[in-house]
Short mmCIF file of C-alpha atoms and ligand atoms in Angstrom, two decimals:
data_model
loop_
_atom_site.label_atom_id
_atom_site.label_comp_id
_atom_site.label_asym_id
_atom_site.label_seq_id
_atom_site.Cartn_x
_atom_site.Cartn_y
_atom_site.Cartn_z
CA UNK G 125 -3.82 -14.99 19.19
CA UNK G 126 -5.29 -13.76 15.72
CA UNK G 127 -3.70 -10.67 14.83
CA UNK G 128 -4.28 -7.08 12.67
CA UNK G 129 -0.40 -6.36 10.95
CA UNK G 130 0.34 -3.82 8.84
CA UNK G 131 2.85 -4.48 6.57
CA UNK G 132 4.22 -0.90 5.40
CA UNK G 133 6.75 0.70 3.14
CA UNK G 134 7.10 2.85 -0.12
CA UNK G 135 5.55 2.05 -3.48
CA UNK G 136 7.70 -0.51 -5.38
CA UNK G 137 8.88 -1.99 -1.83
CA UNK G 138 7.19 -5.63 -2.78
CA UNK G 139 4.19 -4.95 -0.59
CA UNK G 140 1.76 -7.07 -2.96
CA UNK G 141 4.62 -9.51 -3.77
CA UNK G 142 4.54 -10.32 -0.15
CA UNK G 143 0.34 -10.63 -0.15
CA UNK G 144 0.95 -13.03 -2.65
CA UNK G 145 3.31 -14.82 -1.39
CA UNK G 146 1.69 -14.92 2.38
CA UNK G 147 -1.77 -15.92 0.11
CA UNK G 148 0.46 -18.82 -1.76
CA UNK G 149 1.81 -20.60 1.37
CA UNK G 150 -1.56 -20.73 3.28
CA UNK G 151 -3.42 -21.97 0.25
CA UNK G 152 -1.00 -24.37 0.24
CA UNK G 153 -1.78 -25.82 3.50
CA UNK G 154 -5.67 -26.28 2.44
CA UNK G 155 -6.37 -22.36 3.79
CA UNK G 156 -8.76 -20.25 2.75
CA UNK G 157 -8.33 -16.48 2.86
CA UNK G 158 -10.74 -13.77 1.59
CA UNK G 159 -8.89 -10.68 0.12
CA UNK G 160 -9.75 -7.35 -0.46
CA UNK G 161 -8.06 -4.55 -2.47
CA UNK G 162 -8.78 -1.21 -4.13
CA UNK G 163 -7.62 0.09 -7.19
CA UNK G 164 -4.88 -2.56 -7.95
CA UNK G 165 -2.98 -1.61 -10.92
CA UNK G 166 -4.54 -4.91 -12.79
CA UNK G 167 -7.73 -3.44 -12.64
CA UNK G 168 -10.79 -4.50 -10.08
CA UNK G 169 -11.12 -7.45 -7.89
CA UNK G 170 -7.47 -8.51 -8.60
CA UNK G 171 -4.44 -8.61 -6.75
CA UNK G 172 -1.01 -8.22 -8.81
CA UNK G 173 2.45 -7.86 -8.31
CA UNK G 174 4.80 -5.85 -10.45
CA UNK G 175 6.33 -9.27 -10.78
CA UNK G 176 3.64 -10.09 -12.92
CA UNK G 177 1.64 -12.63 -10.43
CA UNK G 178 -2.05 -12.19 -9.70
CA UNK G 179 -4.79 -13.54 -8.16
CA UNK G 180 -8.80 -12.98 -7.79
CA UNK G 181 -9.75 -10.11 -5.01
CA UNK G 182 -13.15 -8.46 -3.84
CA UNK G 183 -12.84 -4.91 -5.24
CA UNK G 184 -13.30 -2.55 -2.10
CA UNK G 185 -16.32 0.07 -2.25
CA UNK G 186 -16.60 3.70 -0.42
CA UNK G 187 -19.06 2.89 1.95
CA UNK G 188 -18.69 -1.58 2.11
CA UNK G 189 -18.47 -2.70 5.70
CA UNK G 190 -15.54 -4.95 5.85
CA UNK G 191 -16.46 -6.71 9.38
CA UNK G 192 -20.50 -7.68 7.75
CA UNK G 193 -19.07 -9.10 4.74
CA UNK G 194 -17.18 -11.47 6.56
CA UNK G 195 -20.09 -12.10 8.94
CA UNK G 196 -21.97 -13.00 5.85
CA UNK G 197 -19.65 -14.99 3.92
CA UNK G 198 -19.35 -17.29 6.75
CA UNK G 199 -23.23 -16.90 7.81
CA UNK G 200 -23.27 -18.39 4.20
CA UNK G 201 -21.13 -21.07 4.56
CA UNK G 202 -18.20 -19.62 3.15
CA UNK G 203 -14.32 -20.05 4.65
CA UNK G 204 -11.76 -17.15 5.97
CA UNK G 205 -9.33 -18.78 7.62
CA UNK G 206 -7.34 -15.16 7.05
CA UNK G 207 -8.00 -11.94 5.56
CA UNK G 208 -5.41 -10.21 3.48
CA UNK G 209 -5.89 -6.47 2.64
CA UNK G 210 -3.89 -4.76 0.03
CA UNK G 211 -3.76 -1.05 -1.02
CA UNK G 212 -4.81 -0.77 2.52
CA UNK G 213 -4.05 3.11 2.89
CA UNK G 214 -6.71 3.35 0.16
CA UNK G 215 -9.28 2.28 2.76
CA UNK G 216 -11.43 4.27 5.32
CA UNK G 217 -10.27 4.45 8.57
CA UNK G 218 -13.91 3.52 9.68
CA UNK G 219 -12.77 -0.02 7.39
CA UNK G 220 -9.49 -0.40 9.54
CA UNK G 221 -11.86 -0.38 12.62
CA UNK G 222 -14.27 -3.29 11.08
CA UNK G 223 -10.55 -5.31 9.84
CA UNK G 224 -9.57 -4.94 13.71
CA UNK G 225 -13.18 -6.26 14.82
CA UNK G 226 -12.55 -9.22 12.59
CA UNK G 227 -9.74 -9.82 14.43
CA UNK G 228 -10.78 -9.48 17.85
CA UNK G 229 -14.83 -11.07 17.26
CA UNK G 230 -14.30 -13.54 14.58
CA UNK G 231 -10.95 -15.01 15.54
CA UNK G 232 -9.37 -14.29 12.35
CA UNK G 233 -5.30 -13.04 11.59
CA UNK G 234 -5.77 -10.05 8.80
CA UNK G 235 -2.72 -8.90 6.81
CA UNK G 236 -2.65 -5.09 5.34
CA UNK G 237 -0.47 -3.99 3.33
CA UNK G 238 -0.19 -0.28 2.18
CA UNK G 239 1.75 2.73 1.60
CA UNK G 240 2.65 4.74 4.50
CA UNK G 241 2.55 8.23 3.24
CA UNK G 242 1.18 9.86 0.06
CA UNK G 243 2.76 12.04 -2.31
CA UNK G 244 2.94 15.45 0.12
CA UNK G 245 4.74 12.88 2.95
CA UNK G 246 1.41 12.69 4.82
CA UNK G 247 -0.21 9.89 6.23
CA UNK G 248 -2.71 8.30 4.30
CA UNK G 249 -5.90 7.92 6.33
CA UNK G 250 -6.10 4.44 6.17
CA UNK G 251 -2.02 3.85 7.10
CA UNK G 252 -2.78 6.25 9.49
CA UNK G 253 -5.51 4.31 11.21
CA UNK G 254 -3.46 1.25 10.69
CA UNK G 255 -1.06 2.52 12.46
CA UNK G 256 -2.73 3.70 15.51
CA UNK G 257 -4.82 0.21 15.78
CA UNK G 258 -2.41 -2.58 14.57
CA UNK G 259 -0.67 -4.98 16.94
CA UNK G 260 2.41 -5.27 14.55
CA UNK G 261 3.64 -2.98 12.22
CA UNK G 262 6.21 -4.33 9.68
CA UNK G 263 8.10 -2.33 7.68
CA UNK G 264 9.60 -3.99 4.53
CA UNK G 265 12.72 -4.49 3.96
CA UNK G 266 12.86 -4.69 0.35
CA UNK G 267 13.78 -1.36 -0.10
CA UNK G 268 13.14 0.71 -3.11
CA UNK G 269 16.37 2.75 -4.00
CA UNK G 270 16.44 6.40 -4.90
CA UNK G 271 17.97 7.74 -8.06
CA UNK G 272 20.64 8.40 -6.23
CA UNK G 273 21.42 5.44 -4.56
CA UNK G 274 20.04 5.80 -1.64
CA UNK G 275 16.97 4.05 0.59
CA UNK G 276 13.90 5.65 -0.89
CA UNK G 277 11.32 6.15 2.01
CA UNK G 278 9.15 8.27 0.30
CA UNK G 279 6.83 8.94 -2.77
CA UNK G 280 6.71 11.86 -5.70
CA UNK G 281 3.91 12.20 -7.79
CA UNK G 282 4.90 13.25 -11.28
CA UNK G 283 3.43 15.15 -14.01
CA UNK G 284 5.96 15.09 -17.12
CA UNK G 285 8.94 13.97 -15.10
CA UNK G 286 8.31 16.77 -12.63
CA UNK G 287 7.51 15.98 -9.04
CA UNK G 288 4.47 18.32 -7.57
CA UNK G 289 3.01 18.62 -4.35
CA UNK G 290 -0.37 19.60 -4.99
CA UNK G 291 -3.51 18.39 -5.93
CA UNK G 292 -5.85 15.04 -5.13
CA UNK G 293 -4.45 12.34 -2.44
CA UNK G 294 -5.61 10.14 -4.49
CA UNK G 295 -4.60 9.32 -8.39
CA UNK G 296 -3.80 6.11 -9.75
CA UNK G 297 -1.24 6.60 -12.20
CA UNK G 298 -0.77 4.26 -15.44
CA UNK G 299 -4.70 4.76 -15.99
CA UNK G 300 -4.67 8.95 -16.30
CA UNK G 301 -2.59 9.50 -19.59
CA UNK G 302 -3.83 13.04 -20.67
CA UNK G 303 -1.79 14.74 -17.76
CA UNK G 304 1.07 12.09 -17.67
CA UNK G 305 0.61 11.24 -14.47
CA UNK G 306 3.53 9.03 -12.65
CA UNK G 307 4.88 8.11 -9.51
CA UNK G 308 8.58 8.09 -8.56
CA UNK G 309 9.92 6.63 -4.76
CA UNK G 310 12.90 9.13 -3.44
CA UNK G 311 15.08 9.37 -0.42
CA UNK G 312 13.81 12.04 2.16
CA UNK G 313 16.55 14.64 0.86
CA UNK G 314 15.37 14.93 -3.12
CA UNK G 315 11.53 14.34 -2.11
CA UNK G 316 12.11 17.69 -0.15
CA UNK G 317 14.09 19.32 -3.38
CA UNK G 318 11.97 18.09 -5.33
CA UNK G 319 14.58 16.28 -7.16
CA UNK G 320 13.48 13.09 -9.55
CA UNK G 321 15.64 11.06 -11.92
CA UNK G 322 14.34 12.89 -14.45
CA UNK G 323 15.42 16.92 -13.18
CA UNK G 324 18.42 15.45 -11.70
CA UNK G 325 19.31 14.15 -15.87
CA UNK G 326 18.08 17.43 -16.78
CA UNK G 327 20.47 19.50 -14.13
CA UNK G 328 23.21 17.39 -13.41
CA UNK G 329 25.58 19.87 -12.95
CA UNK G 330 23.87 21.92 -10.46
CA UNK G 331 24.61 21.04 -6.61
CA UNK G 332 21.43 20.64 -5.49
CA UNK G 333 21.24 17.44 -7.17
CA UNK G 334 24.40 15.84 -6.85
CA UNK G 335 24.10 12.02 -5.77
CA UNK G 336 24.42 11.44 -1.94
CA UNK G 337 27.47 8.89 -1.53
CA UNK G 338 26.25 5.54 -0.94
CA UNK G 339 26.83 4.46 2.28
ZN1 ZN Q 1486 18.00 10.50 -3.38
#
């Protein structure tokens, strides 16, 4: 049975490694798969990990209709034996329901991969939707590791080294340098001190940011 799986996790948790590497061993069998991502970090309509592989992608628009491009593609002749999705919490939710109808009307396994929650710890609307309509949900388990040792689960947006909890869901980092924009994966406990490596440096001596033992 073709299937919709979300494969989930933190940034840096080798989400678009594993796209890759999924994309590498069916090509390598003579498949075909169509991929689509958003906002990839090396730049539109391509796929990259941090481990410096990439690979060709359709570049995701607002208001594309994921299930009609793939009824077009092969109206045209064109192959999917699978569909890979990455950045997938970047996507509508009203996209997650045309991915699921590819599934379940054209026959066809799709693979998403995306970060769970944003930078506030909520669901992105896209994870969200993945969530609530995938048959598997995988979470990764190459974990990122906290400053401080320990699993990071969640994400801190950054603005000089500090981690803030307002403003847009949505803000690529690398690409905005006038506010110095990053993004920093921390355990549960310093995402809800607010603690990053870089405050932690800064106050080492205070005990709200000593390092948790590793377990
Ligand atoms: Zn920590």
């Amino acid at each position: 049975m073709p299937e919709l799986v979300f494969f989930s996790g933190t940034m840096d948790c080798g989400k678009s490694t594993l796209a890759l590497q999924i994309e590498h061993n069916r090509s390598a069998r003579g498949l075909q798969g169509m991929i689509f991502t958003r906002d990839d970090r090396a730049g539109e309509g391509k796929l990259s990990s941090r481990l410096g592989l990439v690979t060709d992608a359709v570049e995701v628009a607002d208001d594309q209709d994921l299930y009609a491009y793939l009824v077009e593609h092969l109206s045209q002749g064109g192959r999917a034996d699978y569909v890979i999705a990455d950045e997938a919490q970047f996507l509508a939710p009203r996209q997650i329901d045309q991915l699921a109808r590819v599934v379940d009307d054209l026959g066809i396994d799709v693979f998403a991969f995306g970060i769970t929650t944003d930078f506030r710890s909520k669901l992105f609307p896209g994870s969200q939707r993945l969530v609530e309509l995938a048959d598997r949900v995988e979470v990764l388990q190459v974990e990122a590791l906290c400053w401080c040792g320990a699993r990071a689960t969640h994400n801190a947006r950054t603005i000089g080294g500090e981690m803030v909890v307002e403003g847009a869901q949505v803000v690529v980092g690398d690409v905005n340098q006038s506010e110095d924009i990053g993004y920093e994966v921390l355990c549960r406990r310093h995402h809800r001190r607010r603690t990053t490596a870089a405050t932690a440096r800064a106050g080492a001596l205070s005990p709200d940011v000593l390092p948790i033992a590793s377990a």
